[in-house]
XYZ file of C-alpha atoms in Angstrom:
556
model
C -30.755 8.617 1.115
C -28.036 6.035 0.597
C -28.446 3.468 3.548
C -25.598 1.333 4.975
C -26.355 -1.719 3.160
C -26.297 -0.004 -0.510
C -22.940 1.788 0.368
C -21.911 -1.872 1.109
C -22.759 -3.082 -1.634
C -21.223 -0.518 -3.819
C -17.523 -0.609 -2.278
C -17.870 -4.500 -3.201
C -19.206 -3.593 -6.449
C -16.796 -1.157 -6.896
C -13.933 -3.625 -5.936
C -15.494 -6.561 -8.408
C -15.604 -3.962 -11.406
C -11.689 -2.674 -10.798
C -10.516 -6.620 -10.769
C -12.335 -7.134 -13.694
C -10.263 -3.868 -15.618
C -7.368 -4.165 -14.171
C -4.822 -5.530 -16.796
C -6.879 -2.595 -18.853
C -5.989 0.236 -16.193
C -2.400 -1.451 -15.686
C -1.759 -0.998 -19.658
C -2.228 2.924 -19.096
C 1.336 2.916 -17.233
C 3.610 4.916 -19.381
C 7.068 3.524 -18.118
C 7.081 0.271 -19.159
C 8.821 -0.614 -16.804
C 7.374 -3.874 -15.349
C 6.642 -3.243 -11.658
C 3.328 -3.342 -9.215
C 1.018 -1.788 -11.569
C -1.776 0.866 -10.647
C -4.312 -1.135 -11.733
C -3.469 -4.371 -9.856
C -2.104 -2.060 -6.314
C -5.628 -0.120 -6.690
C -7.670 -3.548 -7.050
C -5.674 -5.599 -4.608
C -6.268 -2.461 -1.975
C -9.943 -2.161 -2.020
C -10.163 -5.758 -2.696
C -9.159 -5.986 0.967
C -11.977 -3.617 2.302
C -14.381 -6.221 0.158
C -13.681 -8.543 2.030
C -14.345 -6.707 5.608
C -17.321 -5.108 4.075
C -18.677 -8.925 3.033
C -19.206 -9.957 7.258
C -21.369 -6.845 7.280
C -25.023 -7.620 8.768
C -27.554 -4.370 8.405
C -24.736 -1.341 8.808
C -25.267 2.091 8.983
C -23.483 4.405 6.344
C -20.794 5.443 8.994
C -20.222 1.934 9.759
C -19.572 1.232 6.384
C -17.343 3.921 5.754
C -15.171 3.164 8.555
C -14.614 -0.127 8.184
C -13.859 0.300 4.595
C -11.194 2.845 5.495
C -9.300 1.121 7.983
C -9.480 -2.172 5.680
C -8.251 -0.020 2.758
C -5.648 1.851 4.837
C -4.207 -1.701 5.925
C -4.201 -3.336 2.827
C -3.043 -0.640 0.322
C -0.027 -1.210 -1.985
C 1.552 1.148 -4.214
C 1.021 4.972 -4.396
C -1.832 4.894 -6.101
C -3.593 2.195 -3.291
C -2.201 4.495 -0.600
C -3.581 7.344 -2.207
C -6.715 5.308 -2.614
C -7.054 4.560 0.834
C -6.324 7.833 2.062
C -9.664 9.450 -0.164
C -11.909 6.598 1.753
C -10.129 7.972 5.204
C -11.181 11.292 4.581
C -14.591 9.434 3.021
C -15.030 8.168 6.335
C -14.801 11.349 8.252
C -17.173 13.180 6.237
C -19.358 10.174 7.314
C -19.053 10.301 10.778
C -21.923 9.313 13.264
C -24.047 9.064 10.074
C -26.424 6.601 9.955
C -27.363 7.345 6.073
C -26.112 9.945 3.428
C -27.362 12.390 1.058
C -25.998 13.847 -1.411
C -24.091 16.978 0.294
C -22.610 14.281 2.920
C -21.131 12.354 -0.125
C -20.047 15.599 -1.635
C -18.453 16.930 1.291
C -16.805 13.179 2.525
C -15.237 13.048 -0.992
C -14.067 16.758 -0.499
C -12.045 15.535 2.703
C -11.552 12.463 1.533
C -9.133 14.173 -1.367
C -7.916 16.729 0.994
C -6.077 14.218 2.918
C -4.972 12.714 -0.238
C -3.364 16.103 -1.322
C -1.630 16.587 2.034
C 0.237 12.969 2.187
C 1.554 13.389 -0.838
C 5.176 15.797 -0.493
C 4.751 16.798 -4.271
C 1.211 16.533 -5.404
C 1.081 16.183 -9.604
C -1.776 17.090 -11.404
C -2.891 15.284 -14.119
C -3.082 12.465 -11.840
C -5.853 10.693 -9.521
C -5.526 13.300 -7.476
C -6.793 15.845 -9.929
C -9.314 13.627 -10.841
C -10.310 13.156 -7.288
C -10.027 17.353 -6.517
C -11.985 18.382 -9.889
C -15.040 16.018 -8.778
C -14.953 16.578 -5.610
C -15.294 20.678 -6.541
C -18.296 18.875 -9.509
C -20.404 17.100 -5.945
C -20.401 20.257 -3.990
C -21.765 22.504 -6.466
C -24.121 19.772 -6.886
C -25.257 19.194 -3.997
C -26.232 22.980 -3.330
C -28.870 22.623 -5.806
C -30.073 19.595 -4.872
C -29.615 17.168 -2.193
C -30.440 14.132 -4.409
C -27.605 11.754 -3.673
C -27.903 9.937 -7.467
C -27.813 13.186 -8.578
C -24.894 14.426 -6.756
C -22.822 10.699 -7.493
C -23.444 11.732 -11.154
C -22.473 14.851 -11.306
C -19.236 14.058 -9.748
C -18.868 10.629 -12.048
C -19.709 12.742 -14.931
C -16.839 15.584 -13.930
C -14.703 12.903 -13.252
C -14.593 11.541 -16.413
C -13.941 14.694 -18.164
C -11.081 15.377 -16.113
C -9.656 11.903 -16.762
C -9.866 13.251 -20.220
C -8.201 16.409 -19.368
C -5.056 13.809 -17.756
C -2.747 14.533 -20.901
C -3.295 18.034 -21.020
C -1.744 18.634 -17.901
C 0.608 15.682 -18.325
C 3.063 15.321 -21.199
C 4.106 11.982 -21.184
C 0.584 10.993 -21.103
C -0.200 13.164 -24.250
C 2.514 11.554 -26.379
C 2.013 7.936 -25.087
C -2.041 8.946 -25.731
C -3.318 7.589 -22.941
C -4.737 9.087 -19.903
C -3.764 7.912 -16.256
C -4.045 5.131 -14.393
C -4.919 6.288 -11.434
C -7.538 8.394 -12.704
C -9.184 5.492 -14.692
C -8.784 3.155 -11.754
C -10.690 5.863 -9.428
C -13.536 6.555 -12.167
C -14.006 2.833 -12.543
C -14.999 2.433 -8.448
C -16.934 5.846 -9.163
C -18.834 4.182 -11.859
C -19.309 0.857 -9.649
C -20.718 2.677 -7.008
C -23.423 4.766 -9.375
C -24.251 1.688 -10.741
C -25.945 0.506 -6.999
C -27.045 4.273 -6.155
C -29.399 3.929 -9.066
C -30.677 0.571 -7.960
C -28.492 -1.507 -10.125
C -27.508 -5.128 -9.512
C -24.246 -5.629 -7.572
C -21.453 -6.409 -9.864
C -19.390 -9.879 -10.046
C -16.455 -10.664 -11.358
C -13.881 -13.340 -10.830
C -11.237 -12.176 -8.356
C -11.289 -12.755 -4.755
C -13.748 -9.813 -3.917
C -16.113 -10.956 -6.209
C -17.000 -14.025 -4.124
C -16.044 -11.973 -1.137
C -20.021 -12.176 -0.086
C -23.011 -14.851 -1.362
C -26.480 -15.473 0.365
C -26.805 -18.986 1.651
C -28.965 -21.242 3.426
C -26.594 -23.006 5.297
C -23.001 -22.661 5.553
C -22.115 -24.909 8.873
C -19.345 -25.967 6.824
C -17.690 -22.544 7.801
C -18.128 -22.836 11.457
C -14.927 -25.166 11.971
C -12.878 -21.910 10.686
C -14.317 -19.471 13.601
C -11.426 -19.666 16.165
C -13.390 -16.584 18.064
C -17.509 -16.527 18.539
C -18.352 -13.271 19.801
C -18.353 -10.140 16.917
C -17.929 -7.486 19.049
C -18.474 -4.143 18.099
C -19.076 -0.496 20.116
C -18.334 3.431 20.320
C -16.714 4.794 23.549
C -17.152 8.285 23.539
C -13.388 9.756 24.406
C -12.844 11.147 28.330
C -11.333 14.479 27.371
C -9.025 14.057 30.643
C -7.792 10.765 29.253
C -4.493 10.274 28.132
C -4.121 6.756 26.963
C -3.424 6.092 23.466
C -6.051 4.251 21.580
C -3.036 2.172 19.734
C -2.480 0.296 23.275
C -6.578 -0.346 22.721
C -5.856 -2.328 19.491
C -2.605 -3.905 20.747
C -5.153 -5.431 23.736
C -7.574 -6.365 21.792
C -5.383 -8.017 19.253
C -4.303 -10.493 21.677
C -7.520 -11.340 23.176
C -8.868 -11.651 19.485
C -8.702 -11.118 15.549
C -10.323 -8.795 12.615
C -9.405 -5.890 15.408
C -10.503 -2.281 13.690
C -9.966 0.354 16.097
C -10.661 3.965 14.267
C -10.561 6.456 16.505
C -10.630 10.880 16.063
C -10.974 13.537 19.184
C -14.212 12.466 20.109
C -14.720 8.786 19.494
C -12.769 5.147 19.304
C -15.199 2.939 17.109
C -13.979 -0.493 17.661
C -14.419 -3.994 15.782
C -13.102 -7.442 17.570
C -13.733 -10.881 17.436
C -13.281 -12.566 20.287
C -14.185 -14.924 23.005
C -14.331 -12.886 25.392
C -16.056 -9.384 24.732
C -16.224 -8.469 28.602
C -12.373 -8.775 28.840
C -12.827 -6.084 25.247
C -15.124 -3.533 27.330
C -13.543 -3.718 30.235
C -10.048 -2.221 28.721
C -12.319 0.294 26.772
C -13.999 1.265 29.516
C -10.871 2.784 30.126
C -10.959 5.726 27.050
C -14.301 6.967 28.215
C -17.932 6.446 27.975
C -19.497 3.711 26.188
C -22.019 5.194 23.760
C -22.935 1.749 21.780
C -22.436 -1.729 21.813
C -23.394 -4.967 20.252
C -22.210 -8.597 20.263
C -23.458 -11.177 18.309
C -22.833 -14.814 18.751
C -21.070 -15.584 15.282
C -21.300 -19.308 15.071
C -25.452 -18.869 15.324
C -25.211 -16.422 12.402
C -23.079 -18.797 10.609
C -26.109 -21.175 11.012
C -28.710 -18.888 9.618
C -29.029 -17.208 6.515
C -26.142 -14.423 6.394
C -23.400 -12.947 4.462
C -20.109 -15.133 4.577
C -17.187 -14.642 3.080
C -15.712 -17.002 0.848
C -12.517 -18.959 0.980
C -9.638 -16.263 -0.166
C -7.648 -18.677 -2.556
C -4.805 -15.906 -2.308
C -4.357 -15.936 1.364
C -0.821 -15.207 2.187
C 1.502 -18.266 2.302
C 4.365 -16.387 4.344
C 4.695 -17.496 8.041
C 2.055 -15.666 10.462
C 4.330 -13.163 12.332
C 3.482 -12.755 15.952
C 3.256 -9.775 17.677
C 7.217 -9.108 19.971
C 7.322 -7.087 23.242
C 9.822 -3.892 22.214
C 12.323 -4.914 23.950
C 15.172 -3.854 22.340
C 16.233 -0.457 21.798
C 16.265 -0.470 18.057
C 15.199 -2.896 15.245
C 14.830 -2.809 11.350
C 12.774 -3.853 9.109
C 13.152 -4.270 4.803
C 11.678 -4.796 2.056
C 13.094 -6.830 -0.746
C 12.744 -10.088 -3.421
C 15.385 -12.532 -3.758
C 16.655 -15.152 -2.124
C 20.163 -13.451 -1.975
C 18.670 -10.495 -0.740
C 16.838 -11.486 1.583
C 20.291 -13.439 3.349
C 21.889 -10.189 3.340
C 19.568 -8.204 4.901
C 18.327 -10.535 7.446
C 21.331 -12.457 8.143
C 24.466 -9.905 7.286
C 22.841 -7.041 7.891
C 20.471 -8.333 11.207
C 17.429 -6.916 10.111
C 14.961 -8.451 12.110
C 11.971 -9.069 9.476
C 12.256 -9.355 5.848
C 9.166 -8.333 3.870
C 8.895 -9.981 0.711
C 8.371 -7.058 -2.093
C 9.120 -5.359 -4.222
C 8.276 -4.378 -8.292
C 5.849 -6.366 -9.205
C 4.588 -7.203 -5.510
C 4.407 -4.665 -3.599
C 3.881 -5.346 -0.089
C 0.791 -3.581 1.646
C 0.818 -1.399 4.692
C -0.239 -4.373 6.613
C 2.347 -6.793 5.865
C 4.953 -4.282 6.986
C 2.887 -3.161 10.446
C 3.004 -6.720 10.823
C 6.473 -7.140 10.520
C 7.215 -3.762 12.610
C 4.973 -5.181 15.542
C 7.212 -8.589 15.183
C 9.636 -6.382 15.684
C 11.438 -6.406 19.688
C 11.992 -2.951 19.513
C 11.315 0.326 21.051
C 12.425 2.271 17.663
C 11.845 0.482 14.550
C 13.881 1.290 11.341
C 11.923 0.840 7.909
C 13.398 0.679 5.083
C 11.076 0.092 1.448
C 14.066 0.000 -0.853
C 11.529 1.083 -3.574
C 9.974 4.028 -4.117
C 6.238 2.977 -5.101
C 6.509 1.301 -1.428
C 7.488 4.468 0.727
C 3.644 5.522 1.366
C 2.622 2.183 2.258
C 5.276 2.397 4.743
C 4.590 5.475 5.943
C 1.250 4.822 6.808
C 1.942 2.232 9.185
C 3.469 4.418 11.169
C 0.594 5.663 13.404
C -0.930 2.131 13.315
C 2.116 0.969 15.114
C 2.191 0.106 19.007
C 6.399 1.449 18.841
C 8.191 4.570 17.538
C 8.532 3.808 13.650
C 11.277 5.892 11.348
C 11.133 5.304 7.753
C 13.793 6.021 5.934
C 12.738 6.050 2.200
C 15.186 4.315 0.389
C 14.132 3.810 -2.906
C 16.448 1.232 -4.202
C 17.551 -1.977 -2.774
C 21.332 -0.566 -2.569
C 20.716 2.297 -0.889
C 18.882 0.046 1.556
C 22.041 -1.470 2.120
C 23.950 1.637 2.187
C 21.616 2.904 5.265
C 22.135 -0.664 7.229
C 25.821 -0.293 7.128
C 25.969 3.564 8.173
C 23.352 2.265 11.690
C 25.878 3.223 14.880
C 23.863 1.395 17.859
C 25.849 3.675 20.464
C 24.017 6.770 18.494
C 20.535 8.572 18.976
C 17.448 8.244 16.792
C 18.206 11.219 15.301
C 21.989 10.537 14.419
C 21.001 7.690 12.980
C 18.427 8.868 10.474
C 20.535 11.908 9.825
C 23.554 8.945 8.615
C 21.845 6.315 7.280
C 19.818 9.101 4.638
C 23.604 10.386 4.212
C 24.873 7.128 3.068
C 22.032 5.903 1.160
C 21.897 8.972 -1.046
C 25.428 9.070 -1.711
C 24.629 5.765 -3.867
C 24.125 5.814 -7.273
C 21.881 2.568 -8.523
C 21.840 0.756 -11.854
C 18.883 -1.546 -12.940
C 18.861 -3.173 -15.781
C 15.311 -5.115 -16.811
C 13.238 -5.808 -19.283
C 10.370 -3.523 -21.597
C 6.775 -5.054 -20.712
C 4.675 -3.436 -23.601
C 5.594 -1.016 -26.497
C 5.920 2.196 -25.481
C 7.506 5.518 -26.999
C 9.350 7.330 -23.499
C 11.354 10.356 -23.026
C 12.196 10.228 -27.231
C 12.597 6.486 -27.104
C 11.066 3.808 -29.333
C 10.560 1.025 -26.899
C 9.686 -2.265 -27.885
C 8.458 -5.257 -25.708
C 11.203 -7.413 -24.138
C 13.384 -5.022 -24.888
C 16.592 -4.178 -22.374
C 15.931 -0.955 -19.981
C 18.974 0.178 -18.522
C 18.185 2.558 -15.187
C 20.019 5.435 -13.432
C 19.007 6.183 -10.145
C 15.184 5.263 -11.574
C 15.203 7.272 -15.022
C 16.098 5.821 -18.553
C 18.898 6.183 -19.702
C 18.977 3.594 -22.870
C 17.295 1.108 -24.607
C 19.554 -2.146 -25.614
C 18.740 -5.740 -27.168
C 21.538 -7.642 -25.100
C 22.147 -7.331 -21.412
C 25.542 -8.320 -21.690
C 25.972 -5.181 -23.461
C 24.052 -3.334 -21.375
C 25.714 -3.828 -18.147
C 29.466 -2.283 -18.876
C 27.337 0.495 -20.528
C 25.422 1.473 -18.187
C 28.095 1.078 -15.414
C 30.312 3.545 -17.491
C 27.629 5.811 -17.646
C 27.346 6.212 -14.098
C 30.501 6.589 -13.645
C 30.791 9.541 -15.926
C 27.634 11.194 -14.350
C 29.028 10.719 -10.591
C 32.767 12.203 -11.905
C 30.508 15.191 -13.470
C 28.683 15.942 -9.681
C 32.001 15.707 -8.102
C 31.170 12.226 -6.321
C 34.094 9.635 -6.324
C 33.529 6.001 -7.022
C 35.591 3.276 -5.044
C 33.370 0.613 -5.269
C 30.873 -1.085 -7.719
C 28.789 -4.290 -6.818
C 26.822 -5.971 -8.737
C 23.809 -7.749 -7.837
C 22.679 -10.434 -10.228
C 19.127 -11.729 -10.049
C 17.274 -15.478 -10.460
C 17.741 -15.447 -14.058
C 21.398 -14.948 -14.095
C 23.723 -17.857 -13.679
C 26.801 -16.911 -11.455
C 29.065 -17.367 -14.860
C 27.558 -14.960 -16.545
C 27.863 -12.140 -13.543
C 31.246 -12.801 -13.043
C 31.451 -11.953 -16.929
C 29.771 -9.004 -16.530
C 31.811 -8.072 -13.715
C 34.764 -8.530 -15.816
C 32.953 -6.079 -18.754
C 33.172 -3.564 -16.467
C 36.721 -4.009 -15.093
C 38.108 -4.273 -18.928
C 35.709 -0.754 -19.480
C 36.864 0.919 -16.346
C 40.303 -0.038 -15.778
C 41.416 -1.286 -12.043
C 41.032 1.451 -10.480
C 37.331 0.454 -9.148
C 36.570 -2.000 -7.039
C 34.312 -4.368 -8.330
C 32.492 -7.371 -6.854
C 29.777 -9.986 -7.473
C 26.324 -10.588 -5.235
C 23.831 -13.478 -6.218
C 20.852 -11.272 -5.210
C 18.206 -13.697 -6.832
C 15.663 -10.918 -7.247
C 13.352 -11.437 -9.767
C 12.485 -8.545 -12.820
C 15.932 -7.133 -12.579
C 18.637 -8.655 -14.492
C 21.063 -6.714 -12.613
C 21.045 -3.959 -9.419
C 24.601 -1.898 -10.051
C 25.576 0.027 -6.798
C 28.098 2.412 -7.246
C 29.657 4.161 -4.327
C-alpha cells in the first residue's frame, strides 16, 4: 500500500526531477517562438504543491492528494500546468477519504484525474499530454485487475506512458518533422518516473530549484519561528448538512481573514479545510456552520518548529509584486488584465481603469493564483478578466470557482484585442451585453507580433534559425526575416491584404513598440507603413515597453 508519507515524498520528488529537466522538456516546443515554456509552466506548477506538501507531518494518502491539488490548481501557469493540475484534481478524487492506496485506487484516481483534464479542454488534441495521460490511465486499470500491487500498477502505467510519448509524432505532424515528441507528454512521464522511483523504495530526489529544498530534517530550526505570523495549523472535515445552502467559497473568504495557507476543497459530501491561524475556535465556529464536524486537529506550530520536523526553506523566488489585499465587491463591475510593459500596463490601468494589472505574459505567465488574487482585490460584484494571451486563458478560467464574486473571462488572446474589449465595456449595460460586445470588438482585431526565433527549428516549410525575425498574424507564421525594420511594413501589408480578402475594413493601425525599441525607430516604422499603405489608414505610435515582442500591430 502506498502510505501518505511516500505519496509525499514522491510529488516532491516528482517536482525536484521536472526542475532539474526542464530547459530539456522546454527544448521539445516546436514553435520557437519564445514564450512560457511547457517545461518551466509544468515545473513552476507542481513546484508550488512542493512546497505545501513540505509542512506535511504523518498524512494520510487523501490528505496528500488534496492538498497537492488545490496547491497545483492555484499555482498552475500555462496550458500544460493547468492541464497538470487538473489530472491531480481528478487524482485527488479518486483518493477520497483514503487513508492509503493500492494499486486499483491509483489506477482509477489517474483515470479521473485525466477525465477532467479531457473535459476542460474545448478542443482536446491527441498526440499531446493528454493522450499520454488517457493511454496510461487505460495501461493502470488493466493492471490493476490482475493485480492489486501498487509498484506494479505505477509501472505498468509509466511503462505505457512512455510508449505513447513515443507514439506523440504519429498522431502529431509537426512533431514528426521537427522529430521530437511533446512536451507535455515528457514533462508528465518525468513526474511519472519521479514518483516510481519512491514507490519502489528509492531515495527522494534533489535538485536545485526551489522545491528541491522545499523540505530538510533538522534539529533545530528556532531561527524560523520569527516568520510564523499565525501558531495554530488547523486542519478538519465537516461532513456537508444536505439542507445547507451556504457556499463553501464564503468558508475560505472567512478563514482567509482570520488566517493564511487557507485550503478549503470541498465535493457533495465533504469541505476538508487547511488554516493557519490564531484563532482555530473563531475557524470551527464558522464551519460549524456547513455541517457536522467529522475530524479535527490543531497543532501548536511554533512547538513543532522547535522539535525535529519538516520546514520549508526560504523560497528565494518569492514574488516581489505588492501583496494585494482582499476588496469588499462593492462596485458593480471591475476588470482585471494581464500584460508586460511598462506602457501597457499605464494603459490598461490608468486609460483604460482596469482595476489590477497582472504582470504576464510570454515568457511569464501568471498562475491562477496571482489572478484570483487580483480578482478578490477587485471591489466588484462582476469581475471582467481579460488574459490577452492565449497560453493564459485556462489559468484564468480556473479561478473562476475559487473566486468569492461572479468572474467572466473573456479570452482575449492578444494584448490588442484586450484593448479592443476595454473600449467596447458600456457600464449602463448587463453582464451579458457586455460579454456579447466586448468578444465582438476584440475579434474584429487583427494582431501583428513581430519577435525573435529562440532555437533552430524547421515550421510549417520554414527553415528557422535562432535570433531570427518571426513575423505573426493573429498567432500563426507568416514569415521569417533578418531585419525588423523590414519586417514591420511587411507584415502590416500583409494583414491588410488578408482583412480586404475576409471583407473586414481597416481604419486604423497602431503600433505598439516594446523595451527594446527606441521611440525613433517606431515612429520610423510607423512611417514604413504609411509610405507602403498610402494615407488612407490611420496610423499611430504606442510605447508599450513589453518585453519579447519587438512590435504588437493592431489593425482595426
Amino acid at each position: 500500500m502506498i502510505k501518505g508519507p511516500m505519496l509525499r515524498d514522491a510529488m516532491i520528488s516528482a517536482s525536484n526531477a521536472l526542475s532539474n529537466v526542464k530547459q530539456e522538456v522546454d527544448a521539445l516546443n516546436v514553435f520557437p517562438v519564445p514564450d512560457g515554456d511547457t517545461g518551466t509552466n509544468m515545473s513552476m506548477t507542481i513546484a508550488n504543491a512542493a512546497r505545501e506538501l513540505g509542512r506535511m507531518q504523518n498524512p494520510t494518502a487523501t490528505e496528500v492528494a488534496d492538498v497537492a491539488a488545490a496547491a497545483l490548481l492555484r499555482g498552475a501557469r500555462g496550458n500544460s500546468g493547468v492541464i497538470l493540475s487538473l489530472l491531480f484534481r481528478g487524482f485527488s478524487k479518486g483518493l477520497k477519504g483514503k487513508s492509503e492506496a493500492n494499486g486499483a485506487d491509483l489506477a482509477n484516481a489517474l483515470t479521473m484525474g485525466m477525465e477532467a483534464a479531457y473535459k476542460a479542454v474545448m478542443k482536446p488534441t491527441e498526440g499531446t499530454i493528454l493522450t499520454v495521460a488517457r493511454e496510461s490511465a487505460a495501461a493502470g486499470k488493466k493492471a490493476a485487475r490482475a493485480t492489486k500491487d501498487p509498484v506494479v500498477v505505477w509501472q505498468a502505467i509509466c511503462t505505457e506512458a512512455a510508449a505513447s510519448l513515443k507514439r506523440t509524432p504519429d498522431l502529431l505532424p509537426q512533431l514528426k518533422k521537427a522529430g521530437v515528441v511533446d512536451a507535455g507528454g515528457k514533462g508528465l512521464l518525468v513526474i511519472m518516473e519521479a514518483m516510481l522511483h519512491i514507490f519502489k523504495g528509492g531515495e527522494m530526489i534533489g535538485g536545485a530549484a526551489p522545491a528541491a529544498a522545499a523540505v530538510q530534517k533538522k534539529s533545530t530550526v528556532a531561527s524560523f519561528d520569527q516568520d510564523i505570523t499565525f501558531t495554530y495549523c488547523t486542519e478538519f472535515i465537516v461532513g456537508r448538512d444536505k439542507k445547507c445552502t451556504l457556499d463553501p467559497l464564503n468558508l475560505r473568504a472567512y478563514l482567509e481573514s482570520i488566517g493564511d495557507c487557507v485550503v478549503v476543497v470541498d465535493d457533495e459530501e465533504i469541505i476538508k479545510v487547511h488554516v493557519h491561524t490564531n484563532n482555530p475556535g473563531k475557524a470551527m465556529e464558522e464551519a460549524i456552520k456547513y455541517g457536522q464536524f467529522e475530524t479535527v486537529k490543531v497543532e501548536n506550530m511554533r512547538i513543532q518548529h522547535e522539535n525535529a520536523g519538516w520546514v520549508e526553506e526560504a523560497d528565494e523566488q518569492a514574488a516581489v509584486d505588492p501583496v494585494l489585499e482582499r476588496a469588499e465587491p462593492l462596485n458593480d463591475y471591475g476588470f482585471v488584465a494581464v500584460s508586460a510593459g511598462e506602457g501597457l500596463y499605464a494603459l490598461f490601468h490608468d486609460d483604460l481603469a482596469c482595476d489590477h494589472v497582472v504582470s504576464g505574459g510570454q515568457t511569464m505567465n501568471p498562475s491562477t493564483d496571482d489572478i484570483l488574487t487580483a480578482i478578490e482585490a477587485t471591489p466588484a460584484k462582476t469581475v471582467f478578466v481579460l488574459p490577452n494571451n492565449k497560453n493564459i486563458i485556462l489559468a484564468a478560467e480556473q479561478a473562476v470557482p475559487l473566486a468569492d464574486r461572479q468572474v467572466c473571462v473573456l479570452p482575449t488572446r492578444t494584448i490588442p484585442q484586450g484593448i479592443s474589449a476595454m473600449l467596447a465595456f458600456d457600464p449602463d449595460a448587463s453582464v451579458d451585453d457586455n460579454l456579447v460586445a466586448m468578444q465582438k470588438a476584440a475579434d474584429n482585431v487583427s494582431t501583428g507580433s513581430l519577435t525573435f526565433a529562440a532555437r533552430d527549428s524547421d515550421f510549417e516549410g520554414h527553415k528557422i534559425k535562432e535570433g531570427q525575425i518571426l513575423a505573426l498574424d493573429n498567432g500563426k507564421l507568416s514569415f521569417v526575416d533578418d531585419s525588423v525594420s523590414h519586417a514591420v511594413p511587411k507584415l502590416a501589408k500583409a494583414m491588410v491584404n488578408s482583412r480586404y480578402a475576409a471583407g473586414k475594413e481597416v481604419n486604423f493601425i497602431t503600433v505598439f513598440y516594446g523595451q527594446d525599441v527606441s521611440e525613433r525607430a517606431a515612429e520610423q516604422a510607423a512611417d514604413s507603413i504609411r509610405a507602403k499603405l498610402g494615407n488612407d489608414v490611420e496610423v499611430s505610435v504606442v510605447p508599450g515597453g513589453q518585453p519579447v515582442y519587438y512590435y504588437y500591430i493592431a489593425i482595426e
